[in-house]
Coordinates of C-alpha atoms in Angstrom, one line a residue:
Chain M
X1 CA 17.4 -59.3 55.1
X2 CA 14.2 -59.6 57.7
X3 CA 10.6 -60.3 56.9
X4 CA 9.6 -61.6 60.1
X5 CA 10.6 -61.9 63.7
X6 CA 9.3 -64.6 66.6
X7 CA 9.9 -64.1 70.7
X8 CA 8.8 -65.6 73.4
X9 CA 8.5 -63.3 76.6
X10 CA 7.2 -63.9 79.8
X11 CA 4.2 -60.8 81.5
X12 CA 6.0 -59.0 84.1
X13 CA 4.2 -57.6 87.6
X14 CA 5.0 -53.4 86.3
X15 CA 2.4 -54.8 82.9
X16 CA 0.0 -55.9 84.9
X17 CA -3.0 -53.9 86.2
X18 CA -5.6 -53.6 89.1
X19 CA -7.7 -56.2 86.8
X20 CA -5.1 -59.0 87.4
X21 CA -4.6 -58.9 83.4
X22 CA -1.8 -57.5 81.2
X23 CA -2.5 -53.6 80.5
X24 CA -4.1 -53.3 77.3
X25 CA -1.5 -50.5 76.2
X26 CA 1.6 -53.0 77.1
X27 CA 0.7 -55.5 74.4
X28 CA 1.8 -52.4 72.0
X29 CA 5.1 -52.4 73.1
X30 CA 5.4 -56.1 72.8
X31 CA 4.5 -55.7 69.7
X32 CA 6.9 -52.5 69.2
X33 CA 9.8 -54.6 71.1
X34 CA 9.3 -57.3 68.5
X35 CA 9.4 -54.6 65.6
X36 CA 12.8 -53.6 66.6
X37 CA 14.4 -57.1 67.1
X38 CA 13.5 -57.5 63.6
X39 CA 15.3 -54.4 62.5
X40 CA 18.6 -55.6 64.4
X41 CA 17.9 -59.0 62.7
X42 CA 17.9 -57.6 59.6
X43 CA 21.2 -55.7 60.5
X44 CA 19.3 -52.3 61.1
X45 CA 18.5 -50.6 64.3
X46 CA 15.7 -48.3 64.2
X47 CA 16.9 -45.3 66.1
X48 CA 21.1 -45.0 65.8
X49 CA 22.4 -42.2 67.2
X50 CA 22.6 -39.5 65.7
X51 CA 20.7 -40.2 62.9
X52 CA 18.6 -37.1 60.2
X53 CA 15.7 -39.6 59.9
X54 CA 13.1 -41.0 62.3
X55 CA 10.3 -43.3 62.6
X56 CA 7.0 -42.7 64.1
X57 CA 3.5 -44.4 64.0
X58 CA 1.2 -43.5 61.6
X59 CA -1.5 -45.9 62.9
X60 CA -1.5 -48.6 65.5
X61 CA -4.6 -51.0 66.1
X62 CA -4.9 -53.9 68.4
X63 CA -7.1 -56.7 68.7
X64 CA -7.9 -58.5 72.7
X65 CA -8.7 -62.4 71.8
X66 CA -8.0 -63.3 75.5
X67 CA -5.9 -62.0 78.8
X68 CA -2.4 -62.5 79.6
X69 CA -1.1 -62.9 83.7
X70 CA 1.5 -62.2 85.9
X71 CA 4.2 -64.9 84.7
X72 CA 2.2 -66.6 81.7
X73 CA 4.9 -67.2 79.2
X74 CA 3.6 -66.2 75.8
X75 CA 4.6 -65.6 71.7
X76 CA 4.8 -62.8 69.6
X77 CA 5.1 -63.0 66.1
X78 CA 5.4 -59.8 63.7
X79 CA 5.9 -59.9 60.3
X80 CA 6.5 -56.6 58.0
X81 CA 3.2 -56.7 55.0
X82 CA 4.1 -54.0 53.1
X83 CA 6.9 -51.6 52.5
X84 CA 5.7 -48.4 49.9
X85 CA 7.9 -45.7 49.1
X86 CA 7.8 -43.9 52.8
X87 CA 5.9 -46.1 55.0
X88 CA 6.1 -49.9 56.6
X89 CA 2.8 -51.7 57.6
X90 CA 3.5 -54.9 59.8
X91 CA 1.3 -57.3 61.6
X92 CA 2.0 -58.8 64.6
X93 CA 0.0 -61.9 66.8
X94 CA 0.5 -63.1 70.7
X95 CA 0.3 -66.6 71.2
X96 CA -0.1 -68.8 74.2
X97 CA -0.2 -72.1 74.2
X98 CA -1.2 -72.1 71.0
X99 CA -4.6 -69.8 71.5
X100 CA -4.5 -66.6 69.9
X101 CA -4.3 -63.7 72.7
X102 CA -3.8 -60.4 70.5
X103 CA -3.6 -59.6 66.3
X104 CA -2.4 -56.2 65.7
X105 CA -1.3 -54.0 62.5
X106 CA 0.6 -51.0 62.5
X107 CA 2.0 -48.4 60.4
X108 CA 5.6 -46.7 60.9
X109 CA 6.2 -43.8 58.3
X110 CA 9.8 -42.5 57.7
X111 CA 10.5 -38.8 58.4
X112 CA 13.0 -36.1 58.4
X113 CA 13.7 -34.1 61.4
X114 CA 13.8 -30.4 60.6
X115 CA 15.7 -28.1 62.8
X116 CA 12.2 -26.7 63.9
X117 CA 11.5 -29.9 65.9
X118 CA 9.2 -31.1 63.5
X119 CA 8.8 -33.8 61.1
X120 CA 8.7 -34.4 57.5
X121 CA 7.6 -37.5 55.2
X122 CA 10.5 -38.9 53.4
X123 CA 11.7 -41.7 51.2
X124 CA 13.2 -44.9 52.8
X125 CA 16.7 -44.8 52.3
X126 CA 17.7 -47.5 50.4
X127 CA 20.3 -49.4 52.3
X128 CA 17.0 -49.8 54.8
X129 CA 14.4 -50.6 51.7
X130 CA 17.5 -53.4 51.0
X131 CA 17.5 -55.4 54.4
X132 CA 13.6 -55.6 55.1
X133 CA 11.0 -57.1 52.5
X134 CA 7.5 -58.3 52.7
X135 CA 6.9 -61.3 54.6
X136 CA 5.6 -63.6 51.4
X137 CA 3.0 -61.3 50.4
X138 CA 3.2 -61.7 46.5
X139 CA 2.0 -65.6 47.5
X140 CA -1.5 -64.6 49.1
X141 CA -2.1 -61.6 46.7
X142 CA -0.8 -63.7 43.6
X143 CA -2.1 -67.1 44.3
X144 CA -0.6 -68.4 40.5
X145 CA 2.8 -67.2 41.5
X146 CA 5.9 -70.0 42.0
X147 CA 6.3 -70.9 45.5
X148 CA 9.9 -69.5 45.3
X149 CA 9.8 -68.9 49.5
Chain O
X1 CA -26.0 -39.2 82.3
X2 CA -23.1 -39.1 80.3
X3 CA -21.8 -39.6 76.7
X4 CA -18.9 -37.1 76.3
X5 CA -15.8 -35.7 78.4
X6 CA -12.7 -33.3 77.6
X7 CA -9.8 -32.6 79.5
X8 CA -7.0 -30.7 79.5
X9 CA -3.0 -32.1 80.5
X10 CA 0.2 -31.4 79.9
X11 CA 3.0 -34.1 78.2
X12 CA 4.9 -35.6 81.5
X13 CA 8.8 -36.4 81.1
X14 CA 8.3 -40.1 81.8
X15 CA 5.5 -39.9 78.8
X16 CA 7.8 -39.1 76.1
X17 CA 10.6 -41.1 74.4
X18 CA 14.2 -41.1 72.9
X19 CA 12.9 -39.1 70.0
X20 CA 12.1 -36.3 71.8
X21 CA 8.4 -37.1 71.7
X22 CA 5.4 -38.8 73.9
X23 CA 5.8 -42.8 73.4
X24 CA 2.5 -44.0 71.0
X25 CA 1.6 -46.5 73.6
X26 CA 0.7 -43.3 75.9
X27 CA -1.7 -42.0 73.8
X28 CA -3.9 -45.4 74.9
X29 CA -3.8 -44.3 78.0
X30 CA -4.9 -40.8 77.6
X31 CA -7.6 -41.8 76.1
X32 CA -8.4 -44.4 78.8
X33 CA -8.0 -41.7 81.2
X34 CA -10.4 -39.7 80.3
X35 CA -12.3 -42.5 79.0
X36 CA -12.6 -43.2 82.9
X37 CA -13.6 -39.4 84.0
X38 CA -16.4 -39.9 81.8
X39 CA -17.7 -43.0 84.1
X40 CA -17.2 -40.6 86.9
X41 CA -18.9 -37.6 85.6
X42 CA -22.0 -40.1 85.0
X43 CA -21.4 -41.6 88.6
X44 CA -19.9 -44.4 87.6
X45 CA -16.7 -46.2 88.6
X46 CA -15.2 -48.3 85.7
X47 CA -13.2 -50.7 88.5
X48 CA -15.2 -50.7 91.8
X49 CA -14.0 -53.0 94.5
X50 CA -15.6 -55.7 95.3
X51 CA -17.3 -56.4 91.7
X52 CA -18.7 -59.4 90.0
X53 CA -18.3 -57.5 86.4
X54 CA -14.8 -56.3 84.6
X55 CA -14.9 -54.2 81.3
X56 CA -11.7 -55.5 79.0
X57 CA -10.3 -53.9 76.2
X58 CA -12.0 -55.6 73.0
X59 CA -10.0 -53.4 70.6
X60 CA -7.9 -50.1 70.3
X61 CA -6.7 -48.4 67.4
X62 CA -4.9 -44.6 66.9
X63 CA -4.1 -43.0 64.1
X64 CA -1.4 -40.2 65.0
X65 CA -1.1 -37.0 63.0
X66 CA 1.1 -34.8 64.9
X67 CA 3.6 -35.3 67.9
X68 CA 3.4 -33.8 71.4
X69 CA 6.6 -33.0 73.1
X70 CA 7.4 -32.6 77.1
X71 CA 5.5 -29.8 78.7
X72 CA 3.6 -29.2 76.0
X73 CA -0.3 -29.1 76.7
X74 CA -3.2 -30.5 74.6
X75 CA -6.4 -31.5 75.0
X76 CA -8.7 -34.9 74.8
X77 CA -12.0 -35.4 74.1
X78 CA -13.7 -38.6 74.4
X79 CA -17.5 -39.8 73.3
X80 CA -19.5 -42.4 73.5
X81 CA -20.2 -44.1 70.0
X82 CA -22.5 -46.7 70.7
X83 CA -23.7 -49.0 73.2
X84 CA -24.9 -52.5 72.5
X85 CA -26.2 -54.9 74.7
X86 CA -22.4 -56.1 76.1
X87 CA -20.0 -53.9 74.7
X88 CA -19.3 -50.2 74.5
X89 CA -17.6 -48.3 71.7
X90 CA -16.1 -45.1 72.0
X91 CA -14.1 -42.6 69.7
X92 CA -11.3 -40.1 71.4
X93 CA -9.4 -36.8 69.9
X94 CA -6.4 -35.5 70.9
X95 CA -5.9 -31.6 69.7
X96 CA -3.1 -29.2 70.4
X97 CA -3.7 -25.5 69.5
X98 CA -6.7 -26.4 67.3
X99 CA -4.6 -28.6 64.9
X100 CA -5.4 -32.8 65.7
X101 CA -2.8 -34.2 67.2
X102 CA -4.4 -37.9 67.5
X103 CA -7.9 -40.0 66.7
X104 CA -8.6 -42.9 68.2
X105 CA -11.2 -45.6 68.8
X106 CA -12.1 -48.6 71.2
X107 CA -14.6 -50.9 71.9
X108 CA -14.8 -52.8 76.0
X109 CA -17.0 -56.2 76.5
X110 CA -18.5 -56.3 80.2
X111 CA -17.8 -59.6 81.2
X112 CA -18.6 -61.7 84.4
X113 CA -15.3 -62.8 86.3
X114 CA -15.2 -66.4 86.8
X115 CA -13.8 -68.0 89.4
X116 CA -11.2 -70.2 87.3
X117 CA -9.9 -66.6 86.6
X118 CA -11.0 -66.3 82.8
X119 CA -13.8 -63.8 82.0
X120 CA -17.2 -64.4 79.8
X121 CA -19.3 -61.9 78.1
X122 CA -22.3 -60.6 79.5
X123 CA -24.9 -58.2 79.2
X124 CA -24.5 -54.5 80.7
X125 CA -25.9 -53.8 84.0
X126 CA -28.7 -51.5 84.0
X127 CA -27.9 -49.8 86.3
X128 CA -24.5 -48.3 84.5
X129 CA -26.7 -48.3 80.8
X130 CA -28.9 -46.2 82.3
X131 CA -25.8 -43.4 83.1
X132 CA -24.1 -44.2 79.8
X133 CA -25.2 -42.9 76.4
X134 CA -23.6 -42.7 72.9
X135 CA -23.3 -38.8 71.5
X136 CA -25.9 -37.4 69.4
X137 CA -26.1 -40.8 67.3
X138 CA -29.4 -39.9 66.8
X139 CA -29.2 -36.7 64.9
X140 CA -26.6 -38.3 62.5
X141 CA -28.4 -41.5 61.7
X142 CA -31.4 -39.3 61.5
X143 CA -31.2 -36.6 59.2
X144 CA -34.8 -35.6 59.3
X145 CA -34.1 -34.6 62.6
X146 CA -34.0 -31.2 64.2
X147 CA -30.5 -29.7 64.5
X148 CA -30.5 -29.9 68.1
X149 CA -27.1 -29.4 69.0
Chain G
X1 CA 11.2 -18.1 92.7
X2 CA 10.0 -21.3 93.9
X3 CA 11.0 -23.6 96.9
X4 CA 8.1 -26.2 96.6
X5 CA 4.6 -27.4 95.1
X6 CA 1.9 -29.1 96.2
X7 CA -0.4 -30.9 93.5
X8 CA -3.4 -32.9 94.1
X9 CA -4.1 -36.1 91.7
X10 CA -5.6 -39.4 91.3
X11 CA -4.7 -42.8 90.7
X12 CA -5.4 -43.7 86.7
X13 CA -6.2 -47.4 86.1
X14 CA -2.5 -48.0 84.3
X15 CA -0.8 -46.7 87.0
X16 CA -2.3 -49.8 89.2
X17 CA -0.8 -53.6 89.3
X18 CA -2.1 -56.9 89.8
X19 CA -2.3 -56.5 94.1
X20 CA -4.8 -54.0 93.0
X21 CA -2.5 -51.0 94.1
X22 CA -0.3 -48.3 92.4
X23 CA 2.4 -49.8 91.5
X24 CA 5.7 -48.8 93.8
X25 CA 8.2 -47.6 90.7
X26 CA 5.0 -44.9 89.4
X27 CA 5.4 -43.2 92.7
X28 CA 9.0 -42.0 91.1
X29 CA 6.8 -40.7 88.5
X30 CA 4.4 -38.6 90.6
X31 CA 7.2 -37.2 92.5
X32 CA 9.2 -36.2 89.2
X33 CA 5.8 -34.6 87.6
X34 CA 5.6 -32.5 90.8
X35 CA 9.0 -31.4 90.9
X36 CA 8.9 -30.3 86.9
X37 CA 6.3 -28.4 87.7
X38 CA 7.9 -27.0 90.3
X39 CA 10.4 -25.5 87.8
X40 CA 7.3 -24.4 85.7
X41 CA 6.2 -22.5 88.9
X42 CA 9.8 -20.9 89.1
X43 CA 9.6 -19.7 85.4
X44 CA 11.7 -23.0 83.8
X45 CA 11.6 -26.0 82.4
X46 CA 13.8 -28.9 83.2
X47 CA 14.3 -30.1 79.5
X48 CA 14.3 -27.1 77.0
X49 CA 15.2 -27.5 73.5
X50 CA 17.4 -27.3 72.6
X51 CA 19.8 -27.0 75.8
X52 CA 23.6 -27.6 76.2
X53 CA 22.6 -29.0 79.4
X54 CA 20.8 -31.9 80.9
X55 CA 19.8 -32.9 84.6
X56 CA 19.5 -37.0 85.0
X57 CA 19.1 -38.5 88.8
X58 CA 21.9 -39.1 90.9
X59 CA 20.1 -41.0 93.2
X60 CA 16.2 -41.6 94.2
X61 CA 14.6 -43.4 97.2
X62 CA 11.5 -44.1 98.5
X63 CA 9.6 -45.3 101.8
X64 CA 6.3 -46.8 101.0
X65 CA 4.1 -46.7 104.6
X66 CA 0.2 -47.0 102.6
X67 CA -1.2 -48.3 99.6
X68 CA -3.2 -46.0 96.7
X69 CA -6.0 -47.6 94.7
X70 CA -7.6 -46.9 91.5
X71 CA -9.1 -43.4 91.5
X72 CA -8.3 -42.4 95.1
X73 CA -7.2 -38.6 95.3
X74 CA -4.1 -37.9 96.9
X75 CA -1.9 -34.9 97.4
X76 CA 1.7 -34.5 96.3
X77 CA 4.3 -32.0 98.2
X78 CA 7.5 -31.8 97.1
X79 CA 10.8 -29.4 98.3
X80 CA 14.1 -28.1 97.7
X81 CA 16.1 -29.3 100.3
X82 CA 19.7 -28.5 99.1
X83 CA 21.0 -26.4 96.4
X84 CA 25.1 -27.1 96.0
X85 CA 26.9 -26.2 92.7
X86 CA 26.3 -29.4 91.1
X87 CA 23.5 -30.7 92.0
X88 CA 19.8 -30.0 93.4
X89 CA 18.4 -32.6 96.6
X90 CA 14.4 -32.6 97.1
X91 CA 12.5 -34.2 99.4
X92 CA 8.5 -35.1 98.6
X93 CA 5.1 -36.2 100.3
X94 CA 2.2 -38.1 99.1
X95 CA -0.6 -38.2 101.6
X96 CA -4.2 -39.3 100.8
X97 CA -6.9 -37.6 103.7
X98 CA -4.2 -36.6 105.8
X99 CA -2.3 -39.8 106.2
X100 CA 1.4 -40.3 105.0
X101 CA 0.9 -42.8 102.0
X102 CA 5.2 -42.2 100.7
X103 CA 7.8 -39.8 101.5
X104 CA 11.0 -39.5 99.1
X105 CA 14.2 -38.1 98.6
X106 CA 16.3 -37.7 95.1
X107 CA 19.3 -35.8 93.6
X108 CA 19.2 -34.6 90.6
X109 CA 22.8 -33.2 89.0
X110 CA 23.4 -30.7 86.7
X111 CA 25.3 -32.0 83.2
X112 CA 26.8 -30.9 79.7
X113 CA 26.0 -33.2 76.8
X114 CA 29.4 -34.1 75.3
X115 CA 29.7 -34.7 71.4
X116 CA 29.7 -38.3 72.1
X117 CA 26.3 -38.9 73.9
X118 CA 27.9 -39.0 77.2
X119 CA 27.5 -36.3 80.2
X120 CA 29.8 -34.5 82.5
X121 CA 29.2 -33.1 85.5
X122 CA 29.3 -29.1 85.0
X123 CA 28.1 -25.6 87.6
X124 CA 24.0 -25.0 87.7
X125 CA 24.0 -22.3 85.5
X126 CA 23.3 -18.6 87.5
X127 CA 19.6 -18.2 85.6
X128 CA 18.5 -21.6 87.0
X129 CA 19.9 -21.4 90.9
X130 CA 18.0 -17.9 90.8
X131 CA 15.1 -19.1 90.4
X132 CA 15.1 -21.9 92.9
X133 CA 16.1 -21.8 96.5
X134 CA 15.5 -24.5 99.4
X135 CA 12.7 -24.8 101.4
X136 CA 13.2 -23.2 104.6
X137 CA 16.0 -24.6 105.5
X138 CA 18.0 -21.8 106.7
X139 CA 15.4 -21.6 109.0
X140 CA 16.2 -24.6 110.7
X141 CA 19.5 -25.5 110.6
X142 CA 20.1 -21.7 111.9
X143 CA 17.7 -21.2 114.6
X144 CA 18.8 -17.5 115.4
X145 CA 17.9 -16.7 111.3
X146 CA 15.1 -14.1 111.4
X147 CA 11.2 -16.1 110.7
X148 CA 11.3 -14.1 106.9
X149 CA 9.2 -17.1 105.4
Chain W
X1 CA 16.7 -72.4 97.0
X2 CA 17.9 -69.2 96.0
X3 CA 20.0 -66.6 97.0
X4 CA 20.9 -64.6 93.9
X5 CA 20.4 -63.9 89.8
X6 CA 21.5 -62.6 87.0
X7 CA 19.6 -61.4 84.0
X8 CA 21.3 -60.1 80.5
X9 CA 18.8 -57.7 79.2
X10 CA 18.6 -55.0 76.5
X11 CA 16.7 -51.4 76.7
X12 CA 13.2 -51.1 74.5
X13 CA 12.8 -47.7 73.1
X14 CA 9.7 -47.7 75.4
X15 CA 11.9 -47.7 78.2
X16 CA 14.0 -44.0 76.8
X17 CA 12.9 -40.6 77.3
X18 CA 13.4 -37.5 75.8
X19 CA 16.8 -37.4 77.6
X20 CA 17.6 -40.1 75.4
X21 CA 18.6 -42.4 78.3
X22 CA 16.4 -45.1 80.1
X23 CA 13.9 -43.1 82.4
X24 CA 15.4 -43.7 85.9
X25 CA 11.7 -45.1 87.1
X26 CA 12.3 -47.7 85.1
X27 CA 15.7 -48.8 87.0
X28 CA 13.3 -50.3 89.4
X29 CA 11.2 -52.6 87.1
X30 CA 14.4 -54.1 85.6
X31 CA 15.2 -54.6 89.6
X32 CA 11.7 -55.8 90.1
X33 CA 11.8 -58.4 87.1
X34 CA 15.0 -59.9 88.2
X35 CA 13.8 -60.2 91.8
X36 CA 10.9 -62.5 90.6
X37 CA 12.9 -64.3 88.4
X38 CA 15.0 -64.9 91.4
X39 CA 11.9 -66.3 93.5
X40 CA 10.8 -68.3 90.1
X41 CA 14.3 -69.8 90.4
X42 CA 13.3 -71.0 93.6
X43 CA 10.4 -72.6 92.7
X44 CA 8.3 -69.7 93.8
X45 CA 5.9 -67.1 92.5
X46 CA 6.0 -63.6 94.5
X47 CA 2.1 -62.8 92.9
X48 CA 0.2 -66.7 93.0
X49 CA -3.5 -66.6 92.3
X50 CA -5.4 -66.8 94.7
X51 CA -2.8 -66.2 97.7
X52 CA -4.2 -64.5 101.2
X53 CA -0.8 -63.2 101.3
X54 CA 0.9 -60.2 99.5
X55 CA 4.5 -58.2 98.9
X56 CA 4.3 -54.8 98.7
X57 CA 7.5 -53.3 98.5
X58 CA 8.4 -50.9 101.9
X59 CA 11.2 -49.1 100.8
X60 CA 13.4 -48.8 97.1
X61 CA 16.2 -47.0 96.0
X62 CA 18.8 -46.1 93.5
X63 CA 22.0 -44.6 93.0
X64 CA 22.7 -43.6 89.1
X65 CA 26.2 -43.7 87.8
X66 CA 26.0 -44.3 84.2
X67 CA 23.1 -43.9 81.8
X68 CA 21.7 -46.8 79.4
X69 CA 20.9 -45.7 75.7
X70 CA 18.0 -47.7 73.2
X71 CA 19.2 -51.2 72.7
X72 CA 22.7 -51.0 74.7
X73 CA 22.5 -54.6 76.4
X74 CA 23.4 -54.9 80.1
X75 CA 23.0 -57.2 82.9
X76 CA 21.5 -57.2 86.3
X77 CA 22.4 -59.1 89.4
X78 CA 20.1 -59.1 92.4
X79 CA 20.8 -60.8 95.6
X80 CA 18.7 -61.4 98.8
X81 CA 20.5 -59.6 101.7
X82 CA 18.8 -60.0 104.6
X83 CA 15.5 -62.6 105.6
X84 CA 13.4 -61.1 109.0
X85 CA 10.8 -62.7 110.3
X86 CA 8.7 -60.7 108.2
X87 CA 10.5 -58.7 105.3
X88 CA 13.3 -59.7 102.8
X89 CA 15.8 -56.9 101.9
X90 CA 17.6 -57.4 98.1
X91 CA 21.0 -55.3 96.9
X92 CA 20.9 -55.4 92.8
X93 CA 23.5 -53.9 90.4
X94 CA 23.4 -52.9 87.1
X95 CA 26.5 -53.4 85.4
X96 CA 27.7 -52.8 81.3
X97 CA 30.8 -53.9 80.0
X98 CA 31.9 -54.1 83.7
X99 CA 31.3 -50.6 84.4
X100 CA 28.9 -49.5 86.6
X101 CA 25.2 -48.4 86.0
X102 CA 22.8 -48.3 88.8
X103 CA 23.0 -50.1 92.5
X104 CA 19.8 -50.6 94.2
X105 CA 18.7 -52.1 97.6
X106 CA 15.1 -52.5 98.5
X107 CA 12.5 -54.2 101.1
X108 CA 9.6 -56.1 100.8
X109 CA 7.3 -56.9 103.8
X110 CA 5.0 -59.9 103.9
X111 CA 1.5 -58.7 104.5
X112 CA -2.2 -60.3 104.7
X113 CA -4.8 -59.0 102.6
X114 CA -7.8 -57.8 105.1
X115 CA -11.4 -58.0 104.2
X116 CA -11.6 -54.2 104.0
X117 CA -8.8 -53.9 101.0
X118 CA -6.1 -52.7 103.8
X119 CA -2.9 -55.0 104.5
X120 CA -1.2 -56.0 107.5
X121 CA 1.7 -57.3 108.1
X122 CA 2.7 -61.2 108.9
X123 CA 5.1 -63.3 109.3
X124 CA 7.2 -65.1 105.8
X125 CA 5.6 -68.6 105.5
X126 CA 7.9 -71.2 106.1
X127 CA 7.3 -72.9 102.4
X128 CA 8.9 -69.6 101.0
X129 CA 11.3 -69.1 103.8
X130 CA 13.0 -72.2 103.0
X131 CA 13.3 -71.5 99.5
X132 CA 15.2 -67.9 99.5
X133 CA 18.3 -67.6 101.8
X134 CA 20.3 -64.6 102.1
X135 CA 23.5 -64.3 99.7
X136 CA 26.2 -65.2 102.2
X137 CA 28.1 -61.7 101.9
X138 CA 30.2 -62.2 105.4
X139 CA 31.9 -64.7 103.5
X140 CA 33.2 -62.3 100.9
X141 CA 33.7 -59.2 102.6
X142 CA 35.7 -60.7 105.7
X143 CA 37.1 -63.7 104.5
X144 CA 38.7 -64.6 107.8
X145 CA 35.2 -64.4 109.4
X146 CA 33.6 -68.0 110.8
X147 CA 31.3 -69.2 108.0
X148 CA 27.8 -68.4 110.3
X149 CA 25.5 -68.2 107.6

């Protein structure tokens, strides 16, 4: 079971642009990359082949605290905040050196495929509802709550 | 003088991902694409070379309603929300067919480049706040206004 | 029927890298965009769905002799070189104001999906080497060929 | 010094397409990142701020033989094959499970970075020189040969 996921990666020359600064659209797959090591953490992988479900964004956001360069090693840390009945919200930071770089939160909703091409909202299977669970939310939300984490 | 842009493209293979549909990362840059055609429609270049001024990403956010698949063609429109004295917000559709495929929104900060490499805020040029304006602001936050548009 | 395409475009800021120039692995990417719409010109489309078959690069190279900047226009030609049963060879351009900025070559090979996600290598089916036919070629490596193009 | 590197890696979904297989542009980033990681190994940055010198690549390319799918790991080994007084030439493979994926070889010249924005080249500066030496194939291929190198 996965709540939470932590890497450390290192900006590569392709990420950077003509500003001498990370890509703003390249800190969403860092964040997305992190997503999916947490699914393979929690025993899950997010797109096995062939599969009748799929994931896709409902809603991504991103916040730019400061710039990342060519070689500047650097944290991510996403955490999953809430799982409802057809939908996972996460929220992810970059770190470096201890100064906060990016926050973002995103949304991933579970569909099916029809044979049309398109999509359709559906329920979380459960054996996927079983290996991923809030990171600690009921603590913050329910401040009299036992810390039992 | 401009506060508006559309443009029509098509999905390009590279754009899309294993399931079968344009990655969400690439919708930033649609938007930033024709975020920049606006700066050239007012005469503007967002990245001239040599210049003392850069224009970072402050935020980004998308909310995604339908996919887009290779080949298929859509269209973007981008506007100018609101300009304060150092940043510039901006809010971006994607349609297909008439039916919203994306909707986005993103602030930039112009900031001076310094020469230990880090940026600080600072206030818009004139000369590019004169070319920029947001779209039709004023007949929404002023409903005693004629319907001018 | 088509042979070849030309395509004019410009630099987007995300296509650029920290040496403030397009970076060398998007040039892959213009050359591909070109040659799918080169099938679009010949009445096809490289990636229908669904499709038994599939067409992945055999090979792709690239000389780089000039550098492209953010929003300089350039001009992309690309051509069938060789049709054989297999596989299809182009060749491609890009030149900004007249000067060669890349020239390329790929192979691209005609496969069926197998039931277990891998790909073998099967005949260019009749509808598809129809439609497309090498540039010229004839033309040169048969001198004595009457000038029809 | 350094003459060679290998990298264990595993493909992001950002990195698929709707093939379902890693986009073959991106063959050349995983090339790319392992060829600075080589230099980094040497003690080296290819991109140091500010640096009057620059690396743009001269020629790239890529022979396909397998594809990767979404999270298959694999690992890539680059070596230096050649040092001239002004470019490097690098072989890389990309191997999984022993079998085959991609082989690459590509050049990089050492240019200076004129007033104007254009680049010319120059020669390797002995600091770097003495850091990357070529990966002493001769000894391998013709094991009878004199040891040269």
């Amino acid at each position: 079971m996965a709540s939470e996921l932590r890497q450390r990666r290192r900006v590569q020359f392709s990420e950077t642009d003509a500003a001498g600064i990370v890509h703003f659209a390249n800190y969403f797959r860092y964040f997305e990359d992190a997503e999916h090591a947490l699914w393979r953490e929690a025993g899950l992988s997010i797109h096995p082949e062939p599969s009748p479900i799929g994931w896709p964004r409902v809603s991504a956001s991103c916040e730019y605290h400061r710039a990342l360069k060519f070689e500047q090693e650097f944290e991510i840390a996403v955490e999953i905040r809430e799982i409802s009945r057809r939908t996972i919200t996460y929220s992810g930071t970059i770190t470096r050196d201890g100064e906060r770089v990016a926050t973002a939160t995103w949304k991933i909703a579970c569909v099916t495929k029809l044979p049309d091409g398109t999509m359709r909202s559906t329920d979380i299977p459960g054996e996927i509802a079983d290996r991923l669970k809030p990171s600690g939310d009921a603590h913050r939300t329910s401040p009299l709550a036992p810390p039992t984490l």
